[in-house]
PDB file of N, CA and C in Angstrom:
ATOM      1  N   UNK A   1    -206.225 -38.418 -85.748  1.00 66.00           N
ATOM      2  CA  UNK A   1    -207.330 -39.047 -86.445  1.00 66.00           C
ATOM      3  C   UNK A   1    -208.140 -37.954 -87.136  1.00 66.00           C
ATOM      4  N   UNK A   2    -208.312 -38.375 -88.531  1.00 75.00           N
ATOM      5  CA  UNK A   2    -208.947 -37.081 -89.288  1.00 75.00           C
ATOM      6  C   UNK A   2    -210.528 -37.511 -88.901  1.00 75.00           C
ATOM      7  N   UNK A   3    -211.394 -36.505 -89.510  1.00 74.00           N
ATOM      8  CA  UNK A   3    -212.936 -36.315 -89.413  1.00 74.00           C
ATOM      9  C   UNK A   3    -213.463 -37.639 -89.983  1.00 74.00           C
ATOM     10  N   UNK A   4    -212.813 -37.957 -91.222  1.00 78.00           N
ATOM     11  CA  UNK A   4    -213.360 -39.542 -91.652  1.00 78.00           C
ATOM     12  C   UNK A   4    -213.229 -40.536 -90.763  1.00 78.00           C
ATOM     13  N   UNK A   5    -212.021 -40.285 -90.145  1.00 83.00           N
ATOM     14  CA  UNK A   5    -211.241 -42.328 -89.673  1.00 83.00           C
ATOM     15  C   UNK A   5    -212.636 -41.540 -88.143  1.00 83.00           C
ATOM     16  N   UNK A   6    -213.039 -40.547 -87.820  1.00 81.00           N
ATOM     17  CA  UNK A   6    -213.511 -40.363 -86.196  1.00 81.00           C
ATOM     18  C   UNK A   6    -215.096 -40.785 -87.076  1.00 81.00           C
ATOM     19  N   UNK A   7    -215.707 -40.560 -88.272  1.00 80.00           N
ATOM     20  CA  UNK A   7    -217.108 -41.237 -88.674  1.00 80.00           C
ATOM     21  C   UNK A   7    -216.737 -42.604 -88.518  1.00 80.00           C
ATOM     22  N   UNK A   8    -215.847 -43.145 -89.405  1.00 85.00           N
ATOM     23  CA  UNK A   8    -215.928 -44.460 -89.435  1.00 85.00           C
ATOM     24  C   UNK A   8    -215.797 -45.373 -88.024  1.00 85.00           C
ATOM     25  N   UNK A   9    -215.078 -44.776 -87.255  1.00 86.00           N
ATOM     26  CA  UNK A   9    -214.965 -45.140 -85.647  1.00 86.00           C
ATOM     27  C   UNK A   9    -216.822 -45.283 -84.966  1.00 86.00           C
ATOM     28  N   UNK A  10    -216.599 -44.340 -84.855  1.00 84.00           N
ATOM     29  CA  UNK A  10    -218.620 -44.278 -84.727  1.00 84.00           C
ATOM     30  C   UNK A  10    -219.682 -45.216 -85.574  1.00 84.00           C
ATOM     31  N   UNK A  11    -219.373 -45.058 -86.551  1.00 86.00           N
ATOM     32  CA  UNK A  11    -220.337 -46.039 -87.175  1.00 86.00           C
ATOM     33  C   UNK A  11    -219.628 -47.661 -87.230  1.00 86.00           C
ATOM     34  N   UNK A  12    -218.444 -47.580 -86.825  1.00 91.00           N
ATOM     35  CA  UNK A  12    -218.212 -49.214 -86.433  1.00 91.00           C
ATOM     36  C   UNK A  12    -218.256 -49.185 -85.078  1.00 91.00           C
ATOM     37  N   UNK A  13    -218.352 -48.641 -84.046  1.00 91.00           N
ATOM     38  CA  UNK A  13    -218.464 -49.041 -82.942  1.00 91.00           C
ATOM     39  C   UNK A  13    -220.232 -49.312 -82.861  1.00 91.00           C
ATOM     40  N   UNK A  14    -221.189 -48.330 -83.417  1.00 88.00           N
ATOM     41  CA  UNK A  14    -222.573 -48.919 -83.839  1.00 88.00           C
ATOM     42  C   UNK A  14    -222.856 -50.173 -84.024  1.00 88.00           C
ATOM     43  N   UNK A  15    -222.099 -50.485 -85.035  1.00 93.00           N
ATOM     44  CA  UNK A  15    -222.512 -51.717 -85.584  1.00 93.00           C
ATOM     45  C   UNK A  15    -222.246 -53.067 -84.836  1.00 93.00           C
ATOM     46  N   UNK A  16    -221.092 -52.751 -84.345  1.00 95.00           N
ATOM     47  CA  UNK A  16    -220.507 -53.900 -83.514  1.00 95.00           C
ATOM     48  C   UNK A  16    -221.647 -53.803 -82.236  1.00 95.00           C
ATOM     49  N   UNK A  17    -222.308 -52.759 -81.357  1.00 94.00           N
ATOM     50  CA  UNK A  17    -223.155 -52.880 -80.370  1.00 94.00           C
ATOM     51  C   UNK A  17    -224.535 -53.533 -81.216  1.00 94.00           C
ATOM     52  N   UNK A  18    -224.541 -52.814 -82.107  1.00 93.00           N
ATOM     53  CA  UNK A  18    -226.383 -53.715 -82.816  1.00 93.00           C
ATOM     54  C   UNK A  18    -226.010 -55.772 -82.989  1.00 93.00           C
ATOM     55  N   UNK A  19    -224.428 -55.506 -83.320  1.00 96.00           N
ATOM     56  CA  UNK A  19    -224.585 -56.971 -83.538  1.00 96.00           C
ATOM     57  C   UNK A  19    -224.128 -58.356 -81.920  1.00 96.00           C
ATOM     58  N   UNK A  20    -223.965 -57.501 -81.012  1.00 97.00           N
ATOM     59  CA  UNK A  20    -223.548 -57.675 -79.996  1.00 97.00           C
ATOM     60  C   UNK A  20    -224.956 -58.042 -79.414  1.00 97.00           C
ATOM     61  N   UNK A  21    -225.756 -57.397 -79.305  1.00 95.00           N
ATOM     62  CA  UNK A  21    -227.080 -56.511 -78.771  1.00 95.00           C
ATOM     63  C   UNK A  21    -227.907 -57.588 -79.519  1.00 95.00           C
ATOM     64  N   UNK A  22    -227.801 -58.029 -80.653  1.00 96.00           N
ATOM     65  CA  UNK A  22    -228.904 -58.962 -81.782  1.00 96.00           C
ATOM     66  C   UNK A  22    -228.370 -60.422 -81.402  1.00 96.00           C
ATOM     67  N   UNK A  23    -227.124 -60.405 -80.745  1.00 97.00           N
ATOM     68  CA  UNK A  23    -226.485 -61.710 -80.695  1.00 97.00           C
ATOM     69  C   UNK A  23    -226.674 -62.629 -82.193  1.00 97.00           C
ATOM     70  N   UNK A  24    -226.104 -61.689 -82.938  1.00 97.00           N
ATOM     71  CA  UNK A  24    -225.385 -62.139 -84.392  1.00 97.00           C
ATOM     72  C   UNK A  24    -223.872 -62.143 -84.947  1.00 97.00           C
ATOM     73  N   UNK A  25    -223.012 -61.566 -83.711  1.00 98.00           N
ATOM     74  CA  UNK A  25    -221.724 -61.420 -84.478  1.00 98.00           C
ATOM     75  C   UNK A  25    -221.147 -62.565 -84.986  1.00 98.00           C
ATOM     76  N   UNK A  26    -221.522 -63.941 -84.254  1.00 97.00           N
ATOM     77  CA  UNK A  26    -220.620 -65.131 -84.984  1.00 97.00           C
ATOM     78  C   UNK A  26    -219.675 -65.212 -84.364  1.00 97.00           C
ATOM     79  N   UNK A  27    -218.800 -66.392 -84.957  1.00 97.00           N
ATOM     80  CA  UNK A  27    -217.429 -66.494 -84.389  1.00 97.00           C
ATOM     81  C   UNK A  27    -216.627 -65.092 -84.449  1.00 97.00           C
ATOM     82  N   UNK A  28    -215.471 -65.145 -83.454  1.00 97.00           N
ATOM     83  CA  UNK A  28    -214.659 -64.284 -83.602  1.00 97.00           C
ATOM     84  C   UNK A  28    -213.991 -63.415 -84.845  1.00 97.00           C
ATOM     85  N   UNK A  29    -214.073 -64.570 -85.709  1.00 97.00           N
ATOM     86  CA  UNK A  29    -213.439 -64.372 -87.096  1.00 97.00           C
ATOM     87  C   UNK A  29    -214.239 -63.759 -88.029  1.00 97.00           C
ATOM     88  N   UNK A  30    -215.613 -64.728 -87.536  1.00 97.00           N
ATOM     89  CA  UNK A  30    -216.953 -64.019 -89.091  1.00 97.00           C
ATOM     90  C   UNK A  30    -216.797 -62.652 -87.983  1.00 97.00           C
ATOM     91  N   UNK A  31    -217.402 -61.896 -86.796  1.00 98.00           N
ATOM     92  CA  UNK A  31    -217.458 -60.830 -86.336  1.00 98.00           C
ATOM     93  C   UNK A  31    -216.705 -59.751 -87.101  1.00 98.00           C
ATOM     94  N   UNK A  32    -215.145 -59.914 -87.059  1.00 97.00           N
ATOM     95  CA  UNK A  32    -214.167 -59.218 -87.196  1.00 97.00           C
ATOM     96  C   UNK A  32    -214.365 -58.720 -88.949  1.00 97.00           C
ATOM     97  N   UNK A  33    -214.559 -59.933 -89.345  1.00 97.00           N
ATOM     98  CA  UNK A  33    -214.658 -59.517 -90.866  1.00 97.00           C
ATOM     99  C   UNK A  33    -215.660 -59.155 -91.000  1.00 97.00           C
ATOM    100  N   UNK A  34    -217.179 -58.809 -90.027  1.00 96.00           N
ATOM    101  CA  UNK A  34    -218.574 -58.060 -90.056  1.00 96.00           C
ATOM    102  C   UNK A  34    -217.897 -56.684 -89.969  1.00 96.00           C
ATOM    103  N   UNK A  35    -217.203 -56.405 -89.314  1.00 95.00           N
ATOM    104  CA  UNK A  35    -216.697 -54.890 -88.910  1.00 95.00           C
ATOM    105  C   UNK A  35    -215.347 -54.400 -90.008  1.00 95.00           C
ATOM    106  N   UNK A  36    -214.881 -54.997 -90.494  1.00 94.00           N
ATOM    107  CA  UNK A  36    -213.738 -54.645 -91.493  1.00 94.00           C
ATOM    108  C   UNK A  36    -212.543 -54.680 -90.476  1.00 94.00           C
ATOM    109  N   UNK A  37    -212.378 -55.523 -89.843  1.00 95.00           N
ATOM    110  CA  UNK A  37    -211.036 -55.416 -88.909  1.00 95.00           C
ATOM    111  C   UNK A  37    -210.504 -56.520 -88.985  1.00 95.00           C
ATOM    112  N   UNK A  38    -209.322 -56.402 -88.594  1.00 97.00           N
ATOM    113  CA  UNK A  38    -208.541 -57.717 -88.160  1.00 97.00           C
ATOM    114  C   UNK A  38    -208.985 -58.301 -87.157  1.00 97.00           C
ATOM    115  N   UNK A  39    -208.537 -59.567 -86.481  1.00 97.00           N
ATOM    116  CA  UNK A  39    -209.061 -60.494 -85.287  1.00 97.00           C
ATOM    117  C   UNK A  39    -208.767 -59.607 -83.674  1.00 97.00           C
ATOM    118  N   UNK A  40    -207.276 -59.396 -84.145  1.00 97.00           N
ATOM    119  CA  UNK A  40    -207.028 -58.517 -83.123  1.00 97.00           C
ATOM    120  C   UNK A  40    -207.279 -57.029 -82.525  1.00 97.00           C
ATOM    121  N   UNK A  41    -207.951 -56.618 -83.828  1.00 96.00           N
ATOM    122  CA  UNK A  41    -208.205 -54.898 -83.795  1.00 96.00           C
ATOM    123  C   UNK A  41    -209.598 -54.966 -83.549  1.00 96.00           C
ATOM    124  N   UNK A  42    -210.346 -56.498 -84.000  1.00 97.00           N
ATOM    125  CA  UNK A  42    -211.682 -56.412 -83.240  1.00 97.00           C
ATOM    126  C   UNK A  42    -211.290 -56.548 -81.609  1.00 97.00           C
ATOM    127  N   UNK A  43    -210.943 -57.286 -81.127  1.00 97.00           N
ATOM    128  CA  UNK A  43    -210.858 -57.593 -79.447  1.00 97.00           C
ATOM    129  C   UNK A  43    -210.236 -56.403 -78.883  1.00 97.00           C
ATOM    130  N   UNK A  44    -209.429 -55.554 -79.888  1.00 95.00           N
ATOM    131  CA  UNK A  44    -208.753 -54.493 -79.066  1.00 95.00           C
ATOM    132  C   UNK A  44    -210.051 -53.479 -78.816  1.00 95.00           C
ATOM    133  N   UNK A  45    -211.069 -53.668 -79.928  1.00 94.00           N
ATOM    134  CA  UNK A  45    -212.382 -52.378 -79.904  1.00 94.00           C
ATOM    135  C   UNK A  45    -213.112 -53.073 -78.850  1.00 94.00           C
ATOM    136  N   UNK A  46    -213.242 -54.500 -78.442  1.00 96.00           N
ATOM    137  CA  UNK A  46    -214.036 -54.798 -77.616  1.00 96.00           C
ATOM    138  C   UNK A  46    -213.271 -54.524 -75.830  1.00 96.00           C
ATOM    139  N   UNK A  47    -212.284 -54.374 -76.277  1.00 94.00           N
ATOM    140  CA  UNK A  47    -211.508 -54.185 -74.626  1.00 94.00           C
ATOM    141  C   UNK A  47    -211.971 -52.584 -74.059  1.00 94.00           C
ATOM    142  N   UNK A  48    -212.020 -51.646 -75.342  1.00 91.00           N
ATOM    143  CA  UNK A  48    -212.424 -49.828 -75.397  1.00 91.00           C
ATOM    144  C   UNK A  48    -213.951 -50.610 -74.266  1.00 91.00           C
ATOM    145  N   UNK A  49    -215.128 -50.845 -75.236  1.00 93.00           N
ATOM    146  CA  UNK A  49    -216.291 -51.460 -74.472  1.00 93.00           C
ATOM    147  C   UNK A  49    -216.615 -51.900 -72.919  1.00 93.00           C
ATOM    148  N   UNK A  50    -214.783 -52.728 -73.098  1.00 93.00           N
ATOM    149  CA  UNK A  50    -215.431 -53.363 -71.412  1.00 93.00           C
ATOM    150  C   UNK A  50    -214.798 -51.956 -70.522  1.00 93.00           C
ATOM    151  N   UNK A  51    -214.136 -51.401 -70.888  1.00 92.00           N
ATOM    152  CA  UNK A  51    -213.513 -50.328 -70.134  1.00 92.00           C
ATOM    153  C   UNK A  51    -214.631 -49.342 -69.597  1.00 92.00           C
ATOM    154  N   UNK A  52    -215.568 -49.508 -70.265  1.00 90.00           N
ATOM    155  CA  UNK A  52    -217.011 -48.795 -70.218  1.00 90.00           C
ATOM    156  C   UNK A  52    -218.085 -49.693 -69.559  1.00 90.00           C
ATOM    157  N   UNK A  53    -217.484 -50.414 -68.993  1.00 93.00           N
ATOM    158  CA  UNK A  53    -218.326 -51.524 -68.357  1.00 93.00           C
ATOM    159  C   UNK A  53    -219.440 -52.502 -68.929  1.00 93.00           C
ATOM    160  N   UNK A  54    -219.113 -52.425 -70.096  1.00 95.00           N
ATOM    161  CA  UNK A  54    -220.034 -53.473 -71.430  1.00 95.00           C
ATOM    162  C   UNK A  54    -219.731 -54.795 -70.548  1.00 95.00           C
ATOM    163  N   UNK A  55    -221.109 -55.435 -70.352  1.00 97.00           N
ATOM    164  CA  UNK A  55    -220.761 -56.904 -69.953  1.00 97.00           C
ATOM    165  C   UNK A  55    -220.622 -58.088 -70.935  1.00 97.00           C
ATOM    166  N   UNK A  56    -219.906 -57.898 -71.805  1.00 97.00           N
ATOM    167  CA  UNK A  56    -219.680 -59.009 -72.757  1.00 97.00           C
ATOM    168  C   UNK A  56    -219.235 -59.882 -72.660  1.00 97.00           C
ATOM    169  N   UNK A  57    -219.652 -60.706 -72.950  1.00 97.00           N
ATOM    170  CA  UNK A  57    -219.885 -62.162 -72.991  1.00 97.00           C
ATOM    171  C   UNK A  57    -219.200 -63.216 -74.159  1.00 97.00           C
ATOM    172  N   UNK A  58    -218.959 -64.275 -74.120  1.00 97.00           N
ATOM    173  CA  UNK A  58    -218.445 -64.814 -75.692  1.00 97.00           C
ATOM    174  C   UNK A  58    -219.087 -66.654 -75.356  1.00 97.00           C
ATOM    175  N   UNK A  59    -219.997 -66.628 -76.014  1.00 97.00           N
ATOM    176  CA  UNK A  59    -220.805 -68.288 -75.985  1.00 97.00           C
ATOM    177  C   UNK A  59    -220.202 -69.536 -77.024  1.00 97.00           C
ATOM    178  N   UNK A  60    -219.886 -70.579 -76.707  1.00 97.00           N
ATOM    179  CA  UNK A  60    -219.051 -70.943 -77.468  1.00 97.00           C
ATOM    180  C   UNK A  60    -220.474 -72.225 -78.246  1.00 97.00           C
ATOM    181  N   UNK A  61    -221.458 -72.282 -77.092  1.00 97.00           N
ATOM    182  CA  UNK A  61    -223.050 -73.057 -77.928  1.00 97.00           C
ATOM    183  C   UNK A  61    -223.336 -71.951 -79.208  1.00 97.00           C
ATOM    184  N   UNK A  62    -223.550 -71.151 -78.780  1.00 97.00           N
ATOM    185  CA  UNK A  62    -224.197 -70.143 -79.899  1.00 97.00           C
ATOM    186  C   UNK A  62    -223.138 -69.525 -81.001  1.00 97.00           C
ATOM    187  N   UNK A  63    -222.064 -69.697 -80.773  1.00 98.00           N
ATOM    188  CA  UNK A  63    -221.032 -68.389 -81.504  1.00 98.00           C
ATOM    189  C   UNK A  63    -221.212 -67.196 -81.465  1.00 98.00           C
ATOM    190  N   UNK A  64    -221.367 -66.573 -80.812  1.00 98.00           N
ATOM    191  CA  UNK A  64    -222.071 -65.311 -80.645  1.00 98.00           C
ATOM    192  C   UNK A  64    -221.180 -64.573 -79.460  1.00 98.00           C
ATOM    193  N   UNK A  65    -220.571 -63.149 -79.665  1.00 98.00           N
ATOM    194  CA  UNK A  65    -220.878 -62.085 -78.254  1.00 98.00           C
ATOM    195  C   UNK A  65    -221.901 -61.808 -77.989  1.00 98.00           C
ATOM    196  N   UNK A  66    -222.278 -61.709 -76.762  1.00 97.00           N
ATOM    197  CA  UNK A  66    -223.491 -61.058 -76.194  1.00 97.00           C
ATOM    198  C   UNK A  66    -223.572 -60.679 -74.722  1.00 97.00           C
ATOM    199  N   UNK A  67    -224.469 -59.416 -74.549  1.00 97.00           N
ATOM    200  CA  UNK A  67    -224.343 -58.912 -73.262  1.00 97.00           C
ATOM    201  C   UNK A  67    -224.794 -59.506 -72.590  1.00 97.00           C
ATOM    202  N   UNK A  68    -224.010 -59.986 -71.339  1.00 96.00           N
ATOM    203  CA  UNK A  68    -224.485 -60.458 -70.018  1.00 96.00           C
ATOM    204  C   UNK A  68    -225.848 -59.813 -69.505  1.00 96.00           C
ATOM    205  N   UNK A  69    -225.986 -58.342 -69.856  1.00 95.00           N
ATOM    206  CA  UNK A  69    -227.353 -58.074 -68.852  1.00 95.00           C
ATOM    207  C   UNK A  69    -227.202 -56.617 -70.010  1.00 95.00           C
ATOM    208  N   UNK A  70    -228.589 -56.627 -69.485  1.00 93.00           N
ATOM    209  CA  UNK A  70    -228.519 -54.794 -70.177  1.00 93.00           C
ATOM    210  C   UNK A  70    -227.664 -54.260 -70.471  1.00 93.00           C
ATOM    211  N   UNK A  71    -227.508 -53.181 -72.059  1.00 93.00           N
ATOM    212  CA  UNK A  71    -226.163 -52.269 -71.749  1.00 93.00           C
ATOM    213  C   UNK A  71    -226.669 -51.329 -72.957  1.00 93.00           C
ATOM    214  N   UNK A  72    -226.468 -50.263 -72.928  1.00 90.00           N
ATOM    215  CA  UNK A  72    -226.900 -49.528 -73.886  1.00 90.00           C
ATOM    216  C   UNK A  72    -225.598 -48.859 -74.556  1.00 90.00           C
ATOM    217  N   UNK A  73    -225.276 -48.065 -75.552  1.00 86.00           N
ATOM    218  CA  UNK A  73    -224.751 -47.564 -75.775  1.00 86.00           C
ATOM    219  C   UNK A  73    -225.249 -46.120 -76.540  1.00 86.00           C
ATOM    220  N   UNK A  74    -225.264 -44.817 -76.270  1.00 83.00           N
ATOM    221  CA  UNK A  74    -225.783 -43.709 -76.815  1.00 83.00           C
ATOM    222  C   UNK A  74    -224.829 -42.655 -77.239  1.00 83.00           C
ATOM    223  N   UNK A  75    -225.607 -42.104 -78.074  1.00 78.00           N
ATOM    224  CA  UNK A  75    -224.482 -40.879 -79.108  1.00 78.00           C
ATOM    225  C   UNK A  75    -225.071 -40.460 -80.099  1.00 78.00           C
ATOM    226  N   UNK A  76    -224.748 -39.135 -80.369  1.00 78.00           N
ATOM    227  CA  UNK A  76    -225.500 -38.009 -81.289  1.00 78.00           C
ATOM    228  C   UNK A  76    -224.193 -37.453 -81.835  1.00 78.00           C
ATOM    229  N   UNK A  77    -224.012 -37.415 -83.033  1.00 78.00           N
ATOM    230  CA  UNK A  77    -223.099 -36.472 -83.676  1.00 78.00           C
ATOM    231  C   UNK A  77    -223.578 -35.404 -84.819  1.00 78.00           C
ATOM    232  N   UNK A  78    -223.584 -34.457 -84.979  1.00 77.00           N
ATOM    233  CA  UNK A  78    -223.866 -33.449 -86.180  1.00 77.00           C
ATOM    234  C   UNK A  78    -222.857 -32.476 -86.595  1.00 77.00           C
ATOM    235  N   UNK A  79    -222.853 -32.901 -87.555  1.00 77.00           N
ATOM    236  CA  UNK A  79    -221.742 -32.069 -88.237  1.00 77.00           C
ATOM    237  C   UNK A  79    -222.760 -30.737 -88.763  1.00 77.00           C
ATOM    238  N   UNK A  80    -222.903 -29.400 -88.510  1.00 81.00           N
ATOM    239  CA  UNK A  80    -223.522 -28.619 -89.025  1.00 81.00           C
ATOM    240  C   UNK A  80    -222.794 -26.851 -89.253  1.00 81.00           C
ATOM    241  N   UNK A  81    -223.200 -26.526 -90.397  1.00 85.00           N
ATOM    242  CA  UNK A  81    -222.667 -25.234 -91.106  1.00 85.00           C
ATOM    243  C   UNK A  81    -223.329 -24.736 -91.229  1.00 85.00           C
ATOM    244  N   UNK A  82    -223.262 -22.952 -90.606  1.00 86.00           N
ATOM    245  CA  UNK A  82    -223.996 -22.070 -90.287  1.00 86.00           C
ATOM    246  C   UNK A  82    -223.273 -20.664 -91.316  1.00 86.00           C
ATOM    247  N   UNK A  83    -223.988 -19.872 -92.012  1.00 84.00           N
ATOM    248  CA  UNK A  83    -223.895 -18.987 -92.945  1.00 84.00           C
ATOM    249  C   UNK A  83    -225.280 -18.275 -92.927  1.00 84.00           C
ATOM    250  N   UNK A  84    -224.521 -16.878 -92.736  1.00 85.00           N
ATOM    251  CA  UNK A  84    -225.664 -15.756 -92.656  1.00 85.00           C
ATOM    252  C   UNK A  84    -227.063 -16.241 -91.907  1.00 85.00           C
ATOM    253  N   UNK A  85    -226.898 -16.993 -90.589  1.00 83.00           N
ATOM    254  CA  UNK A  85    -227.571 -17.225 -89.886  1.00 83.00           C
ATOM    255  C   UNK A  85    -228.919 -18.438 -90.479  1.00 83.00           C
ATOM    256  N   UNK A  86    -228.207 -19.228 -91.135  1.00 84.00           N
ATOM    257  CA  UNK A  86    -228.660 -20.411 -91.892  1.00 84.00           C
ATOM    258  C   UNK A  86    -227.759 -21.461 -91.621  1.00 84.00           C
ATOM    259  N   UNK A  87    -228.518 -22.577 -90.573  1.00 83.00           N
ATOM    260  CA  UNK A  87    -227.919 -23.366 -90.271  1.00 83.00           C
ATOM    261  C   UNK A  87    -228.050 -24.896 -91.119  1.00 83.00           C
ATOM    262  N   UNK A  88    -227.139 -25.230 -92.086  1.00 81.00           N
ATOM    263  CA  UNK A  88    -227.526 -26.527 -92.418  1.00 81.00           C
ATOM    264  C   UNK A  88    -226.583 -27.697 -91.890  1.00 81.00           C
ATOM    265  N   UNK A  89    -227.431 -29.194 -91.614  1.00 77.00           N
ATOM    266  CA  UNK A  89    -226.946 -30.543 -91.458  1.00 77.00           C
ATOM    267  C   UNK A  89    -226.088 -31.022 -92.532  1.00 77.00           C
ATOM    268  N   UNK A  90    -224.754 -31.188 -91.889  1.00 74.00           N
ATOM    269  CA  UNK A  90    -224.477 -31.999 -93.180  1.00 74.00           C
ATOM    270  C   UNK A  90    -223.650 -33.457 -92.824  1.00 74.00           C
ATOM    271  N   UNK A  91    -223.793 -33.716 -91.982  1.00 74.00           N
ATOM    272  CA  UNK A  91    -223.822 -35.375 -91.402  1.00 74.00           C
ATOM    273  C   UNK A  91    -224.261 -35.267 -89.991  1.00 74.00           C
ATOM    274  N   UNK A  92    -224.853 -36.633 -89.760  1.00 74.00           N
ATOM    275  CA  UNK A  92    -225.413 -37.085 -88.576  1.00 74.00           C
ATOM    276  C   UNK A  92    -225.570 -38.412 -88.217  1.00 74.00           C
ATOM    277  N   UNK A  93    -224.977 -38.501 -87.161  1.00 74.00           N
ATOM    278  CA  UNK A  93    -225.174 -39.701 -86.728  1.00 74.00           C
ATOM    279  C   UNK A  93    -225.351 -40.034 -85.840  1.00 74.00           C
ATOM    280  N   UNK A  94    -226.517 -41.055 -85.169  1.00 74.00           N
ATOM    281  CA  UNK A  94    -226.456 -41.257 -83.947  1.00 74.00           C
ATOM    282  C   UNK A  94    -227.020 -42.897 -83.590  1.00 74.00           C
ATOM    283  N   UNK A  95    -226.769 -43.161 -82.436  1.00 70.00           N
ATOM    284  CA  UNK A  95    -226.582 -44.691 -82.181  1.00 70.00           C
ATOM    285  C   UNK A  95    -227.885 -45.034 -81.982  1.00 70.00           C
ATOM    286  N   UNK A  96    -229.031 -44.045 -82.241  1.00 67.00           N
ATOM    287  CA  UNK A  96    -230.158 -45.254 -82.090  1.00 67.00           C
ATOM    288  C   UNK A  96    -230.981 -44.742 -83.439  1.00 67.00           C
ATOM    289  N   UNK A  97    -230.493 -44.150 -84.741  1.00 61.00           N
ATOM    290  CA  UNK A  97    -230.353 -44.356 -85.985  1.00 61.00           C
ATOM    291  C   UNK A  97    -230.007 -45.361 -87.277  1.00 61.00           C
ATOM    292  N   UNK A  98    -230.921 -45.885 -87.754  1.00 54.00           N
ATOM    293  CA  UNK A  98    -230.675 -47.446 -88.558  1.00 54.00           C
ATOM    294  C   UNK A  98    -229.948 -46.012 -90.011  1.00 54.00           C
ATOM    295  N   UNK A  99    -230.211 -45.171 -90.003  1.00 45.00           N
ATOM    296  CA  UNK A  99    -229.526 -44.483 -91.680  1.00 45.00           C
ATOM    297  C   UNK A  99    -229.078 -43.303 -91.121  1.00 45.00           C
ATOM    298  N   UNK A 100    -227.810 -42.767 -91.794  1.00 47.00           N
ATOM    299  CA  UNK A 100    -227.340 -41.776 -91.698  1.00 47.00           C
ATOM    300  C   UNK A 100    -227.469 -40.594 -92.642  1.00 47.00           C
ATOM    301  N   UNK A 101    -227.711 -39.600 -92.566  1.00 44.00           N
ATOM    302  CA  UNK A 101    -228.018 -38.641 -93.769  1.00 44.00           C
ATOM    303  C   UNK A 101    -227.162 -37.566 -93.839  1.00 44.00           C
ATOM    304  N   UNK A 102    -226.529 -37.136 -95.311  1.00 43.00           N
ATOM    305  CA  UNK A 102    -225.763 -36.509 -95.660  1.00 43.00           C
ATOM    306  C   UNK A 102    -226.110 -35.209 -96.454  1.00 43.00           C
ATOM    307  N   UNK A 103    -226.399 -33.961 -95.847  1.00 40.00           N
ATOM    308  CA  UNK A 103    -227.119 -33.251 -96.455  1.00 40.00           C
ATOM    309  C   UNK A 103    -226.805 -31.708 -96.952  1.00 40.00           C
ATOM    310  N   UNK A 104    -227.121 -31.884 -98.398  1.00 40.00           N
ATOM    311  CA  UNK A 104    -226.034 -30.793 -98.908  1.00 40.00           C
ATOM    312  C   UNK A 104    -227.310 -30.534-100.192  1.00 40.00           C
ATOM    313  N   UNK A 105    -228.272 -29.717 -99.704  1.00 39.00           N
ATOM    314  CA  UNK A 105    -229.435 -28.862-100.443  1.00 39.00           C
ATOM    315  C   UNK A 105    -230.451 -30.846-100.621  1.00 39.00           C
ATOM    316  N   UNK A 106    -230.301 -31.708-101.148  1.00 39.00           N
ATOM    317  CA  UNK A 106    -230.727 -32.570-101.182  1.00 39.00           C
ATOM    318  C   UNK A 106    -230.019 -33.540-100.170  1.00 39.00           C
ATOM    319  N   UNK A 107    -231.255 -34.780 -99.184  1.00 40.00           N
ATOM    320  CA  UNK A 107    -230.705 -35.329 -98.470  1.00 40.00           C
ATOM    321  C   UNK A 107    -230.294 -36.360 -99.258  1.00 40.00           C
ATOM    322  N   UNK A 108    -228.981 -37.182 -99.151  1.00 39.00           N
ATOM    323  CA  UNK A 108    -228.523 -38.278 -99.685  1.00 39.00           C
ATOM    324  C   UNK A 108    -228.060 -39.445 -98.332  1.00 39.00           C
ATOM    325  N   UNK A 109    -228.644 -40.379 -98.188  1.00 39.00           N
ATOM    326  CA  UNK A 109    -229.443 -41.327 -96.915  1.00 39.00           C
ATOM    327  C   UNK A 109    -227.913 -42.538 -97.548  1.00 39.00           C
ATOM    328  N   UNK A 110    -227.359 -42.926 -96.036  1.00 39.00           N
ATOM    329  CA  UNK A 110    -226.501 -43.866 -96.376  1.00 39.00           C
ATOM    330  C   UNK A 110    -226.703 -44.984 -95.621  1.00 39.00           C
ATOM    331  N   UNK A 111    -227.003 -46.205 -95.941  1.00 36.00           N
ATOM    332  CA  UNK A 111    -228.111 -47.333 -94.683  1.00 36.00           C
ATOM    333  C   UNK A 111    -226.460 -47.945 -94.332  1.00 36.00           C
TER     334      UNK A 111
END
């Protein structure tokens, strides 16, 4: 897995906990197509979750996943480059971050 497909992993496993967490994912189907996945490559990311002891839930009143009880999920990533003892950011991401920033002399903010 290159450096992209390991961002995009991270920022879809984000999204899928905010929408888990908001109890907005929808049916199985709207969910899957919230995350850019197939039906099955969503349930396969939600099986990674329960392996981690995510108490998820699936309501068939509401359409919705949602956690049985508390569950957090946390993570910090920085990609950073250091030259002549000048350290700059040049991606970051972390799970209790609504924007990610990409920074290369000017920050360029990706929501």
């Amino acid at each position: 897995m290159n450096f992209k497909e390991q961002i995009e992993r991270l920022e879809r496993i984000k999204q899928m906990h905010r929408l888990i967490s908001d109890k907005t994912t929808g049916t199985p189907e709207t969910f899957a197509k919230k995350v850019c996945l197939s039906r099955r490559q969503m349930y396969n990311q939600l099986e990674i979750f329960k392996k981690f002891n995510a108490p998820i839930r699936y309501s068939k009143i509401s359409q919705t996943f949602y956690y049985e009880e508390s569950f957090e999920i946390n993570f910090d990533f920085n990609f950073t480059v250091t030259l002549e003892r000048e350290t700059q950011t040049i991606y970051h991401i972390s799970s209790q971050d609504e924007i990610n920033c990409i920074t290369q002399n000017d920050s360029i903010c990706l929501q």
